[in-house]
Amino acid sequence: MLLAFVVCAAPFPLAALDPESLPGSSPGSSVLQVPQASETPEAPSQLPPQMLPILTEPADPSGFFFAAEQMRMQAGDAGLAAEQTRLAEFMYSLAFRFAKGPAALEAGRSLFLLLSTQGRLAEAASTAREWLQSFGPDWTMYRNLYDTLMAQGSFPDAFALVSELSKAMPSTAKSRSTELSWMEYNARFGMQDYSWAANGPPFIKTRTPDSYIAKIYRLYAAVPNVPQNQAALALFRAAATERNYADAIAYARPILPTFSGSDTPRAWISELGKSFYGAGLYREGIDFFLAALGFALPAPSPAPSQSSLEAPLSAPVPERAPFMNSAPIIDRAHVSTELSWVMAFYLARMYQGLGENQTAASVFIDLVPFAFSGEDSDSALWYWLDITMNSIAATDSALGDLGQDDANGIQAKRSLELSALSQAAALWKSPSYFEDIVANYMRRLLREGAWNDVVRLCVLMSQKLTASMKGPLLYLSGRLIETGRASADLSTESDFWKWLAPTNQNQSSPNAATNAVSQSPPDSGSNSQISSASSALSAPLAPNTSPLFFQALLRENGIEEHYRTLAAWRLGREPPILADTPVLDKNFDIVSAITSQLPQSDAPPVSDEKLKEVLDFITQSLDYGLEALAAKQVAVLSPFSTDSLLWLAAKFTEHEQYYPALRIGLEAATRKPAAKSELAYALLYPRAWPEHFAELTAPRNIAEPLAYAIVRSESMFNQRAVSRSGAMGLSQLLPGTAAETARGLKMSQYALFDPKDNLTIGLTYYGYMLQRFDGRPARAIAAYNAGPSRMAQWARDWGNLEDDILIELYPVAEPRQYTKNIIAAALNYGKMYYGISSKDMLDFMLAGKTLPQPASVQPAQNAATSAPASVPTAQSVSEPAPAPAAPAPSTSQPTLAPAP
């Protein structure tokens, strides 16, 4: 876009932008003297003060907003110079007051932010008020104005604003009631109006306080003449909510008897228990809960007091020596109420924190039958099972002391572990609570090479688990049997066999398994109980059972799509995830396909003027190179028709903004009734920057559909993406990794937000990983995500396993999910654009086979004129995975079940 500049009047105060109010001006005079095109001087390299751009497109005041934003973006992290800041302020002011639609709205936001960062609070407040009067209620702007008024000390104005806000936005005010209450009380506190403090006690009894209620607690405690015990309780709950557990206990000590009352809310006991545990004050917690439950203490424990509530104790209470050799007897006499049950639960947690695991386990299991809800029962049972499984895993030396040889000792340990799982399965109410324990145990068996025990675990537990845990257990069992690592000793008389092969329950011939696979079994509705592992794994035997495990994965509802995909692969079928994926080709032009279906491709297909303004704003943002600003508007496109969305997606694609186009594709794909799904798929899986990918993949021996899958999973083609760990751009590169790789490429200068630079470095780095791990794509993918050192260690430990099995052994969850995401994306890219079958793609990625040359793809239909009726499912659209990094090793801890 051409920019020219002209001297204009010196910048005036922001409150005096009306031409009629300027000094020396008359109603007929103009603020800006815009010369004719022939008089346009050459644009200087630096914007002098008192100069404004001559606008060409759009040639109206909204152009000043885009010019100011462009100037701010070009300044980057260095920020605007003082003269540029004054000019930007003036241009924002012009656009805010004289432009229309989204440009004026966004200019007002930018102007407010600029004034606020400069500490010009009165002008910022005036701008916020003017913005609200111009554009109507907006929660964020109301909060901006409130915060500015409070910072100014304008407490009465802030208090009046709260009432105005609740009337202007009643629905939002209702959903954010605690925030609104805090705003009111905070303003009244500033006015020294403490009448609101009467609401403090009800707030203190809130079951699940949020961060705003915690702020109310602190305000309440600071109110003059609030009783000290009430202030201490408020500060305790605030600190516990904020997870400042040492402070919470310091506030609680002077009022501990409050927590022993029969009418004490359950939430207070839970917070007290969590605070004792979180602060590491286990013995002090044991003392309290034993006394509260009516158990005698063997010896007194000193309890320091704190007279002041202002400064919590910095040192914990001195710990005394262990005093109990056996667990307290948990019975209905001691656990007669829900409150006492919660106290006993946290008593067990204190023993666990102290390392007295057997005592803790005894209390937990005793609590299960006395629980007052299924959730409480499962919480206690989870901790018992977790402690028990960990204790059994640590019994190797003990078994040796008992004279057990290695083989017998391991078998005895396995029997104990499976018995504990079986006992828990008979008692648990919600299997989802226990999936992490079962998953960790399954992976430990795999790492130890206990192949038959994995199958035993599947036989014993699969019918008592949710579908998400059935997936890996069934697939791995079938795969281990298929590879000959595990035996297929399944009794055809067992309940598990009857579930596994429902069409062959009366057959016990050697051909039973084969017949079952050749038939099409109905959906299983079996609720059969778990049979013992010994009876299920005994004669008579059924050979060739691995296909039945894979068939069950396709038959069961709710199985994770990854395992259904792998099961179909082993059965020689196309995965369900690809059932609706269209067949396109590498020359498919999404922009042409969209415009050919629109009646008028050069104008937005909308009649509503406001919606047209939004679309115009987006296209103007793109013209100015303000992609991030344009992408922000995608979140408000729900009122638009599908045609409008597709028109906008074409505009984004023309400007190589594939991320917002992808988001639009997802919106279009999920609309009902389904329409234009072929276009939606092409937006969800775009061939972005095709020249760059073609140029970069071939020399590095990277399959093009795999390269697209990696970048899509990393950033969803958001070239300005930045992760929490600092990874940047399309390939999500950490600056250190990028610098090292760039040195190898002799790239002295590069920009990680530049698509070609980022792709060059990212795909080169993946190419290095591919070389290091012998051309095995799945291992290179994990190395890209978790770091090559980690992947090298995993390959040393379990590298003889097939890659689809090896993925399940990764001790870290991120590379497992990351690899699954890329497999799904690669399958879609392979089918859509390259004519690669799912079998060939999975053989390549997981079995180390060479990928066949892409066939000539023949689309089933003309994309520009027709489309299939189905649309992508939520499971077929994978989300971005974490950035490639090599985080420090961490211990693998199970996710704890929700505590009471």
Coordinates of N, CA and C in Angstrom, one line a residue, residues 171-347:
S171 N -27.3 -10.6 32.3 CA -27.0 -12.0 32.2 C -25.5 -12.2 32.5
T172 N -24.7 -11.4 32.0 CA -23.2 -11.5 32.3 C -23.0 -11.3 33.8
A173 N -23.7 -10.3 34.4 CA -23.5 -10.0 35.8 C -23.9 -11.2 36.6
K174 N -25.0 -11.9 36.2 CA -25.4 -13.1 37.0 C -24.3 -14.2 36.9
S175 N -23.8 -14.4 35.7 CA -22.8 -15.5 35.6 C -21.4 -15.1 36.3
R176 N -21.2 -13.8 36.5 CA -20.0 -13.4 37.1 C -20.3 -12.6 38.4
S177 N -21.2 -13.2 39.2 CA -21.7 -12.5 40.3 C -20.6 -12.3 41.4
T178 N -19.7 -13.2 41.6 CA -18.7 -13.1 42.6 C -17.8 -11.9 42.3
E179 N -17.4 -11.8 41.0 CA -16.6 -10.7 40.6 C -17.3 -9.4 40.8
L180 N -18.6 -9.3 40.5 CA -19.3 -8.1 40.6 C -19.4 -7.7 42.1
S181 N -19.6 -8.7 43.0 CA -19.7 -8.5 44.4 C -18.4 -7.9 44.9
W182 N -17.3 -8.5 44.5 CA -16.0 -8.0 44.9 C -15.8 -6.6 44.5
M183 N -16.2 -6.3 43.2 CA -16.0 -4.9 42.7 C -16.8 -3.9 43.6
E184 N -18.0 -4.3 44.0 CA -18.9 -3.4 44.8 C -18.2 -3.3 46.2
Y185 N -17.8 -4.4 46.8 CA -17.3 -4.3 48.2 C -15.9 -3.5 48.2
N186 N -15.2 -3.7 47.1 CA -13.9 -3.1 47.1 C -14.0 -1.6 47.0
A187 N -15.0 -1.1 46.1 CA -15.3 0.3 46.0 C -15.8 0.9 47.3
R188 N -16.7 0.2 48.0 CA -17.3 0.7 49.2 C -16.2 0.7 50.3
F189 N -15.3 -0.3 50.3 CA -14.2 -0.3 51.3 C -13.4 0.9 51.1
G190 N -13.1 1.3 49.8 CA -12.4 2.5 49.6 C -13.1 3.8 50.1
M191 N -14.4 3.7 50.1 CA -15.2 4.9 50.6 C -15.4 4.8 52.1
Q192 N -14.8 3.8 52.8 CA -14.9 3.5 54.2 C -16.3 3.3 54.6
D193 N -17.0 2.6 53.7 CA -18.4 2.2 53.9 C -18.3 0.7 54.2
Y194 N -18.5 0.3 55.4 CA -18.4 -1.1 55.8 C -19.7 -1.8 56.0
S195 N -20.8 -1.2 55.6 CA -22.1 -1.9 55.9 C -22.2 -3.2 55.1
W196 N -21.5 -3.3 54.0 CA -21.5 -4.6 53.3 C -21.0 -5.8 54.1
A197 N -20.2 -5.5 55.1 CA -19.5 -6.6 55.9 C -20.5 -7.6 56.5
A198 N -21.8 -7.2 56.6 CA -22.8 -8.1 57.0 C -22.9 -9.3 56.1
N199 N -22.5 -9.2 54.9 CA -22.5 -10.3 53.9 C -21.3 -11.2 54.1
G200 N -20.4 -10.8 54.9 CA -19.2 -11.6 55.1 C -19.4 -13.1 55.6
P201 N -20.1 -13.2 56.7 CA -20.3 -14.6 57.2 C -21.0 -15.6 56.2
P202 N -22.0 -15.2 55.4 CA -22.5 -16.1 54.4 C -21.4 -16.5 53.3
F203 N -20.6 -15.5 52.9 CA -19.5 -15.8 52.0 C -18.6 -16.8 52.6
I204 N -18.3 -16.7 53.9 CA -17.3 -17.6 54.5 C -17.8 -19.1 54.4
K205 N -19.1 -19.3 54.3 CA -19.6 -20.6 54.2 C -19.8 -21.1 52.8
T206 N -19.3 -20.4 51.8 CA -19.3 -20.8 50.5 C -18.6 -22.1 50.3
R207 N -19.2 -23.1 49.6 CA -18.7 -24.4 49.4 C -17.4 -24.4 48.6
T208 N -17.4 -23.8 47.5 CA -16.3 -23.8 46.6 C -15.9 -22.3 46.2
P209 N -15.2 -21.6 47.0 CA -14.8 -20.2 46.7 C -13.9 -20.1 45.5
D210 N -14.1 -19.0 44.7 CA -13.2 -18.8 43.6 C -12.3 -17.6 44.0
S211 N -11.5 -17.2 43.0 CA -10.5 -16.2 43.4 C -11.1 -14.9 43.8
Y212 N -12.3 -14.5 43.3 CA -12.9 -13.3 43.8 C -13.5 -13.4 45.2
I213 N -14.0 -14.5 45.5 CA -14.4 -14.7 46.9 C -13.3 -14.7 47.8
A214 N -12.1 -15.2 47.4 CA -10.9 -15.1 48.3 C -10.5 -13.6 48.5
K215 N -10.7 -12.8 47.5 CA -10.5 -11.4 47.6 C -11.5 -10.7 48.6
I216 N -12.7 -11.2 48.5 CA -13.7 -10.7 49.5 C -13.4 -11.1 50.9
Y217 N -12.9 -12.3 51.1 CA -12.4 -12.8 52.4 C -11.4 -11.8 53.0
R218 N -10.4 -11.4 52.2 CA -9.4 -10.5 52.7 C -9.9 -9.1 53.0
L219 N -10.8 -8.7 52.1 CA -11.5 -7.4 52.4 C -12.2 -7.5 53.8
Y220 N -13.0 -8.5 53.9 CA -13.8 -8.7 55.1 C -12.9 -8.7 56.4
A221 N -11.8 -9.4 56.3 CA -10.9 -9.5 57.5 C -10.3 -8.2 57.8
A222 N -10.2 -7.3 56.8 CA -9.6 -5.9 57.1 C -10.6 -4.9 57.6
V223 N -11.9 -5.3 57.6 CA -12.9 -4.3 58.1 C -12.8 -4.1 59.6
P224 N -12.8 -2.9 60.0 CA -12.7 -2.6 61.5 C -13.8 -3.3 62.2
N225 N -13.4 -3.8 63.4 CA -14.4 -4.3 64.4 C -15.0 -5.7 64.0
V226 N -14.4 -6.3 62.9 CA -14.8 -7.7 62.6 C -14.2 -8.6 63.7
P227 N -15.0 -9.5 64.3 CA -14.5 -10.4 65.4 C -13.2 -11.1 64.9
Q228 N -12.3 -11.2 65.8 CA -11.0 -11.8 65.4 C -11.1 -13.2 64.9
N229 N -12.0 -14.0 65.5 CA -12.1 -15.4 65.0 C -12.7 -15.4 63.6
Q230 N -13.6 -14.5 63.3 CA -14.2 -14.4 62.0 C -13.1 -14.0 61.0
A231 N -12.3 -13.0 61.4 CA -11.2 -12.5 60.5 C -10.2 -13.6 60.2
A232 N -9.9 -14.4 61.3 CA -8.9 -15.5 61.1 C -9.5 -16.5 60.1
L233 N -10.8 -16.8 60.3 CA -11.4 -17.8 59.4 C -11.4 -17.4 58.0
A234 N -11.7 -16.1 57.8 CA -11.7 -15.5 56.4 C -10.4 -15.6 55.8
L235 N -9.3 -15.2 56.6 CA -8.0 -15.3 56.0 C -7.5 -16.7 55.8
F236 N -7.9 -17.6 56.6 CA -7.6 -19.0 56.4 C -8.2 -19.5 55.1
R237 N -9.5 -19.2 54.8 CA -10.1 -19.7 53.6 C -9.5 -19.0 52.4
A238 N -9.1 -17.7 52.5 CA -8.5 -17.0 51.4 C -7.2 -17.7 51.1
A239 N -6.4 -18.0 52.1 CA -5.0 -18.6 51.8 C -5.2 -20.0 51.3
A240 N -6.2 -20.8 51.8 CA -6.4 -22.1 51.3 C -6.8 -22.1 49.9
T241 N -7.7 -21.2 49.5 CA -8.2 -21.1 48.1 C -7.0 -20.7 47.2
E242 N -6.1 -19.9 47.7 CA -5.0 -19.5 46.9 C -3.8 -20.5 47.0
R243 N -4.0 -21.6 47.7 CA -3.0 -22.6 47.9 C -1.8 -22.2 48.6
N244 N -1.9 -21.2 49.4 CA -0.8 -20.7 50.3 C -1.0 -21.5 51.7
Y245 N -0.6 -22.8 51.7 CA -1.1 -23.7 52.7 C -0.4 -23.3 54.1
A246 N 0.9 -22.9 54.1 CA 1.5 -22.6 55.3 C 0.8 -21.4 56.0
D247 N 0.5 -20.4 55.2 CA -0.3 -19.3 55.7 C -1.6 -19.7 56.2
A248 N -2.3 -20.6 55.5 CA -3.6 -21.0 55.9 C -3.6 -21.7 57.3
I249 N -2.6 -22.5 57.5 CA -2.5 -23.2 58.9 C -2.2 -22.2 59.9
A250 N -1.3 -21.2 59.6 CA -1.0 -20.2 60.6 C -2.3 -19.4 61.0
Y251 N -3.1 -19.1 60.1 CA -4.4 -18.4 60.4 C -5.3 -19.3 61.1
A252 N -5.3 -20.6 60.9 CA -6.2 -21.6 61.5 C -5.9 -22.0 62.9
R253 N -4.6 -21.9 63.3 CA -4.2 -22.4 64.6 C -5.0 -21.8 65.8
P254 N -5.1 -20.5 65.7 CA -5.8 -19.9 66.9 C -7.3 -20.3 67.0
I255 N -7.9 -20.8 65.9 CA -9.3 -21.1 65.9 C -9.6 -22.6 65.6
L256 N -8.6 -23.5 65.9 CA -8.8 -24.9 65.5 C -10.1 -25.5 66.1
P257 N -10.5 -25.1 67.4 CA -11.7 -25.7 67.9 C -13.0 -25.4 67.0
T258 N -12.9 -24.3 66.2 CA -14.0 -24.0 65.2 C -14.2 -25.2 64.3
F259 N -13.2 -25.9 63.9 CA -13.3 -26.9 62.9 C -13.8 -28.3 63.5
S260 N -14.0 -28.3 64.8 CA -14.4 -29.6 65.4 C -15.9 -29.6 65.7
G261 N -16.6 -28.5 65.4 CA -18.0 -28.4 65.7 C -18.8 -29.3 64.8
S262 N -20.0 -29.7 65.3 CA -20.8 -30.6 64.5 C -21.5 -29.9 63.3
D263 N -21.5 -28.6 63.3 CA -22.1 -27.8 62.2 C -21.0 -27.2 61.3
T264 N -19.8 -27.6 61.5 CA -18.7 -27.1 60.6 C -19.0 -27.5 59.2
P265 N -18.9 -26.6 58.2 CA -19.1 -27.0 56.8 C -18.0 -28.0 56.3
R266 N -18.4 -28.9 55.5 CA -17.4 -29.9 55.0 C -16.3 -29.2 54.3
A267 N -16.5 -28.1 53.6 CA -15.5 -27.5 52.8 C -14.3 -27.0 53.7
W268 N -14.7 -26.6 54.9 CA -13.6 -26.1 55.8 C -12.7 -27.2 56.2
I269 N -13.3 -28.4 56.5 CA -12.5 -29.6 56.9 C -11.6 -30.0 55.7
S270 N -12.1 -30.0 54.5 CA -11.3 -30.3 53.3 C -10.1 -29.4 53.2
E271 N -10.4 -28.1 53.3 CA -9.4 -27.1 53.2 C -8.3 -27.2 54.3
L272 N -8.8 -27.5 55.5 CA -7.8 -27.7 56.6 C -6.9 -28.9 56.3
G273 N -7.5 -30.0 55.9 CA -6.8 -31.2 55.6 C -5.8 -31.0 54.5
K274 N -6.2 -30.3 53.4 CA -5.3 -30.0 52.3 C -4.2 -29.1 52.8
S275 N -4.5 -28.2 53.7 CA -3.5 -27.2 54.1 C -2.4 -27.9 55.0
F276 N -2.9 -28.8 55.9 CA -1.9 -29.5 56.7 C -1.0 -30.3 55.8
Y277 N -1.6 -31.0 54.8 CA -0.8 -31.8 53.9 C 0.1 -31.0 53.0
G278 N -0.5 -29.9 52.4 CA 0.3 -29.1 51.6 C 1.5 -28.3 52.3
A279 N 1.3 -28.0 53.6 CA 2.4 -27.4 54.3 C 3.3 -28.4 54.9
G280 N 3.1 -29.7 54.7 CA 4.0 -30.7 55.3 C 3.9 -30.9 56.8
L281 N 2.8 -30.4 57.4 CA 2.6 -30.5 58.8 C 1.8 -31.7 59.2
Y282 N 2.3 -32.9 58.8 CA 1.5 -34.1 58.9 C 1.2 -34.5 60.4
R283 N 2.2 -34.4 61.3 CA 1.9 -34.8 62.7 C 0.9 -33.9 63.3
E284 N 1.1 -32.6 63.0 CA 0.1 -31.7 63.6 C -1.3 -32.0 63.1
G285 N -1.4 -32.4 61.8 CA -2.7 -32.8 61.3 C -3.2 -34.0 61.9
I286 N -2.3 -35.0 62.2 CA -2.7 -36.3 62.8 C -3.3 -36.0 64.2
D287 N -2.6 -35.1 64.9 CA -3.0 -34.8 66.3 C -4.5 -34.2 66.2
F288 N -4.7 -33.3 65.3 CA -6.0 -32.6 65.3 C -7.1 -33.6 64.9
F289 N -6.9 -34.4 63.8 CA -7.9 -35.3 63.4 C -8.2 -36.4 64.3
L290 N -7.1 -36.9 65.0 CA -7.4 -38.0 66.0 C -8.2 -37.4 67.1
A291 N -7.9 -36.3 67.6 CA -8.6 -35.7 68.7 C -10.1 -35.4 68.3
A292 N -10.2 -34.8 67.1 CA -11.6 -34.5 66.6 C -12.4 -35.7 66.4
L293 N -11.8 -36.9 66.1 CA -12.6 -38.1 65.9 C -12.8 -38.9 67.2
G294 N -12.2 -38.4 68.3 CA -12.4 -39.1 69.6 C -11.4 -40.1 69.9
F295 N -10.2 -40.2 69.2 CA -9.2 -41.1 69.5 C -8.2 -40.5 70.5
A296 N -7.7 -41.3 71.4 CA -6.8 -40.8 72.5 C -5.4 -40.6 71.8
L297 N -4.8 -39.5 72.3 CA -3.4 -39.2 71.8 C -2.4 -39.9 72.8
P298 N -1.4 -40.5 72.3 CA -0.4 -41.1 73.2 C 0.4 -40.1 73.9
A299 N 0.6 -39.0 73.4 CA 1.4 -38.0 74.1 C 1.0 -36.6 73.6
P300 N 1.0 -35.6 74.4 CA 0.6 -34.2 74.0 C 1.6 -33.7 72.9
S301 N 1.1 -32.9 72.1 CA 1.9 -32.3 71.0 C 1.8 -30.8 71.2
P302 N 3.0 -30.1 71.3 CA 2.9 -28.6 71.5 C 2.3 -27.9 70.3
A303 N 1.4 -27.0 70.6 CA 0.7 -26.3 69.6 C 0.9 -24.8 69.7
P304 N 1.9 -24.2 69.0 CA 2.2 -22.8 69.1 C 1.0 -21.9 68.7
S305 N 0.9 -20.8 69.4 CA -0.2 -19.9 69.0 C 0.4 -18.7 68.4
Q306 N -0.5 -17.9 67.8 CA -0.1 -16.7 67.1 C -1.1 -15.6 67.4
S307 N -0.6 -14.6 68.0 CA -1.5 -13.5 68.5 C -1.9 -12.6 67.4
S308 N -1.0 -12.5 66.4 CA -1.3 -11.5 65.3 C -1.7 -12.3 64.0
L309 N -2.7 -11.7 63.4 CA -3.1 -12.3 62.1 C -2.4 -11.7 60.9
E310 N -1.5 -10.8 61.1 CA -0.9 -10.1 60.0 C 0.3 -10.8 59.4
A311 N 1.0 -11.6 60.3 CA 2.2 -12.3 59.8 C 2.1 -13.7 60.2
P312 N 1.8 -14.7 59.3 CA 1.8 -16.1 59.6 C 3.2 -16.6 60.0
L313 N 3.2 -17.7 60.8 CA 4.5 -18.2 61.2 C 5.3 -18.6 60.0
S314 N 6.6 -18.4 60.1 CA 7.5 -18.7 59.0 C 8.0 -20.2 59.2
A315 N 8.0 -20.7 60.4 CA 8.6 -22.1 60.6 C 7.5 -23.0 61.0
P316 N 7.5 -24.3 60.6 CA 6.4 -25.2 61.0 C 6.6 -25.6 62.4
V317 N 5.5 -26.2 62.9 CA 5.6 -26.8 64.3 C 6.6 -27.9 64.4
P318 N 7.4 -27.9 65.4 CA 8.4 -29.0 65.6 C 7.7 -30.4 65.6
E319 N 8.2 -31.3 64.8 CA 7.6 -32.7 64.7 C 8.1 -33.5 65.9
R320 N 7.2 -34.3 66.4 CA 7.6 -35.3 67.5 C 7.8 -36.6 66.9
A321 N 8.4 -37.5 67.7 CA 8.7 -38.9 67.2 C 7.4 -39.6 66.8
P322 N 7.6 -40.7 66.0 CA 6.4 -41.5 65.6 C 5.8 -42.1 66.9
F323 N 4.5 -42.2 66.9 CA 3.8 -42.6 68.2 C 2.9 -43.8 68.0
M324 N 2.6 -44.2 66.7 CA 1.6 -45.3 66.6 C 2.2 -46.4 65.7
N325 N 2.0 -47.6 66.2 CA 2.5 -48.8 65.4 C 1.3 -49.5 64.7
S326 N 0.1 -49.0 64.9 CA -1.0 -49.6 64.3 C -2.1 -48.6 63.9
A327 N -2.9 -48.9 63.0 CA -3.9 -47.9 62.5 C -5.0 -47.8 63.5
P328 N -5.6 -46.6 63.6 CA -6.8 -46.4 64.4 C -7.9 -47.3 63.9
I329 N -8.8 -47.7 64.7 CA -9.9 -48.6 64.3 C -11.0 -47.7 63.8
I330 N -11.3 -47.8 62.5 CA -12.3 -47.0 61.9 C -13.6 -47.8 61.9
D331 N -14.6 -47.3 62.6 CA -15.9 -47.9 62.7 C -17.0 -46.8 62.6
R332 N -18.2 -47.3 62.6 CA -19.3 -46.3 62.5 C -19.4 -45.4 63.8
A333 N -18.9 -45.9 64.9 CA -18.9 -45.1 66.1 C -18.1 -43.8 65.9
H334 N -16.9 -44.0 65.2 CA -16.0 -42.8 65.0 C -16.4 -42.1 63.7
V335 N -17.0 -42.8 62.8 CA -17.3 -42.1 61.5 C -18.9 -42.2 61.3
S336 N -19.5 -41.4 62.1 CA -21.0 -41.5 62.2 C -21.6 -40.4 61.3
T337 N -20.9 -39.4 60.8 CA -21.4 -38.3 60.0 C -20.5 -38.1 58.8
E338 N -21.0 -37.4 57.8 CA -20.2 -37.1 56.7 C -18.9 -36.3 57.1
L339 N -19.1 -35.4 58.1 CA -18.0 -34.6 58.5 C -16.9 -35.4 59.1
S340 N -17.3 -36.4 60.0 CA -16.3 -37.2 60.6 C -15.6 -38.1 59.5
W341 N -16.4 -38.5 58.5 CA -15.7 -39.3 57.4 C -14.7 -38.5 56.7
V342 N -14.9 -37.2 56.5 CA -13.9 -36.4 55.8 C -12.7 -36.2 56.7
M343 N -12.9 -36.1 58.0 CA -11.8 -36.0 58.9 C -10.9 -37.3 58.9
A344 N -11.6 -38.4 58.9 CA -10.9 -39.7 58.9 C -10.1 -39.8 57.5
F345 N -10.7 -39.3 56.5 CA -10.0 -39.4 55.2 C -8.7 -38.6 55.2
Y346 N -8.8 -37.4 55.8 CA -7.6 -36.6 55.8 C -6.6 -37.1 56.9
L347 N -7.1 -37.8 57.9 CA -6.2 -38.4 58.8 C -5.3 -39.5 58.1

